[in-house]
Amino acid sequence: MIRFEKVNKWFGKHHVLQDIDFHVAAGDVAVICGPSGSGKSTLIRCINRLEPIQSGDIVVDGMSLTDKKTNITRLRAEVGFVFQQFNLYPHMTALENVTLAPLKVRKMNQNEADELGRELLEKVGIQEKASAYPAQLSGGQQQRVAIARGLAMRPKIMLFDEPTSALDPEMINEVLDVMRKLAFEGMTMAVVTHEMGFAREVANNMVFMDEGKIIETGDPERFYTHPENERTRLFLSKILSH
Amino acid sequence: MLSTFNFRVIWDYMGLFLQGLWATAWISAIGLTGALSVGIIACMMRISGKKFLSAPAIAYIELIRSTPLLVQLYFFYFGLPSLGIRFTEYQTGIFALSLNSGAYMAEILRAGVQSIPGGQVEAGIAFGLNYLQRLRYIILPQAIGVTIPPMLGQTIVLVKDSALLSLISVFELTRASQILTSERFMPAEGFLTVAVFYLLLYYILKSLSGWWQRRLIHRQA
């Protein structure tokens, strides 16, 4: 579903992604972790070309990102994105946030879009907040609206960029619950997170990144209990010690 | 001073003043519409990231902001006819006013656009909204919201600047008191009355600005 082939990316002189080969099969959940600045956010931001790559190729649902014939808008419609900072539109209600893209990109009519929007808000458990503005919602609720918005184009793939890092601890679970539900429904997901419980439960594949390279991949149980690489071990000891 | 003031003459000329007030109001209204249109276009060109669009927009904004309105007004009034382009005084005046205020509007709008977090624009990109859709549904509604108060401030400047149009023989509020001055030679009475009317217009716009800001705060609360 998502395939990275020898991907390289630079920010100026900084080589942020170095020869990345990486694959997520349909229905799989890949969890990407690593120290800050390791390139993990950049990695998933490349998947829907929020960041351009300089060499190599990324193929998403059979569409190559470097192929000039690829319709990037169509590709983006197949990929939902959830940001660390939610990035909801503050001048729109929760429902309007969800229905904007279906209305304007899919050209759905208002009734269809509202129905879809309510269905998705119900799925993330906040149907009663449909007419609330983002500022009236808690962080956890905002992020759930953002997930509903990410699902609004009926994507085949969902990308999550540290979806719980900006949340107060007591709100993390309500967001993870929604993500678990999606994973169990068979959504293909790539998630940047350090939430170990979540990773152990739903990930098919763990990816550890450091300094722009993929250092280690593996199934989560082995990854957490017997990491092979010294850097992985060091990193895990830091995040698991508390 | 009050004893030497001739209030009667003000009353005699009230019809003329009200006509002037009306003229100032509609000239400003059309000028404002023009300024907003020009301002939105210039702002969009300036932030487009494409040099062939941003360069002319920057040149326009800088040129307007670095020269006095009176010079611009005279330039259009005397310069355009010599190029064979003929407008009435009203058209020339409103054109100059729109072009002048448009440059300031463009910069106010640009500040508003830049106040919107980049993440929201990214979210728009990620869901497949194109540039114009992002502008229309995400950026402009918010940018206009936060820029309404400074724009009303600029509108007040525009209303006051419209007084300069009297210098190219456009009839408006200031012109009304010039007429009174030349007919009766009572400049103090005339210009005081005009000042009071400008004050009135100012308070109307200012209370609009206050109302909008309360509405904005209410909506975001």
Tab-separated table of C-alpha atoms in Angstrom, chain A residues 45 48 50 73 76 79-81 83 87-92 100-101 104-105 107 133 135-136 149-150 153, chain B residues 117-130 133-134 136-139 141-142 218-221:
chain	number	residue	atom	x	y	z
A	45	ARG	CA	4.751	13.814	5.687
A	48	ASN	CA	1.109	12.631	0.768
A	50	LEU	CA	3.436	17.617	2.252
A	73	THR	CA	-5.240	15.512	-5.432
A	76	ARG	CA	-4.232	12.870	-1.213
A	79	VAL	CA	-4.618	9.373	2.444
A	80	GLY	CA	-6.054	10.858	5.631
A	81	PHE	CA	-3.706	12.870	7.818
A	83	PHE	CA	-1.550	16.320	12.880
A	87	ASN	CA	-4.880	21.986	12.865
A	88	LEU	CA	-8.652	22.274	12.917
A	89	TYR	CA	-10.196	25.301	11.244
A	90	PRO	CA	-11.203	27.503	14.197
A	91	HIS	CA	-13.881	29.409	12.282
A	92	MET	CA	-15.815	26.251	11.470
A	100	LEU	CA	-15.212	20.814	4.049
A	101	ALA	CA	-13.170	18.464	1.873
A	104	LYS	CA	-15.354	21.101	-2.014
A	105	VAL	CA	-13.077	18.341	-3.296
A	107	LYS	CA	-18.334	17.903	-4.669
A	133	TYR	CA	-16.326	25.304	17.535
A	135	ALA	CA	-12.119	26.385	20.903
A	136	GLN	CA	-15.079	24.961	22.825
A	149	ARG	CA	-11.921	14.951	9.286
A	150	GLY	CA	-9.085	12.681	8.190
A	153	MET	CA	-12.555	11.491	2.129
B	117	PRO	CA	-1.020	29.090	11.535
B	118	GLY	CA	0.675	27.240	8.671
B	119	GLY	CA	-0.703	23.963	10.004
B	120	GLN	CA	-4.214	24.865	8.896
B	121	VAL	CA	-3.006	25.497	5.393
B	122	GLU	CA	-1.192	22.150	5.493
B	123	ALA	CA	-4.376	20.451	6.617
B	124	GLY	CA	-6.090	22.000	3.608
B	125	ILE	CA	-3.336	20.728	1.322
B	126	ALA	CA	-3.475	17.267	2.877
B	127	PHE	CA	-7.185	16.942	2.104
B	128	GLY	CA	-6.822	17.992	-1.483
B	129	LEU	CA	-8.055	21.592	-1.396
B	130	ASN	CA	-6.381	23.614	-4.135
B	133	GLN	CA	-10.121	26.775	-2.185
B	134	ARG	CA	-7.673	27.103	0.712
B	136	ARG	CA	-11.493	31.029	0.063
B	137	TYR	CA	-12.522	28.591	2.787
B	138	ILE	CA	-9.623	28.605	5.244
B	139	ILE	CA	-7.461	31.696	4.935
B	141	PRO	CA	-12.612	34.000	6.279
B	142	GLN	CA	-10.211	34.107	9.209
B	218	HIS	CA	-18.121	35.997	21.289
B	219	ARG	CA	-17.719	33.506	18.449
B	220	GLN	CA	-14.319	32.280	19.528
B	221	ALA	CA	-15.210	31.951	23.186
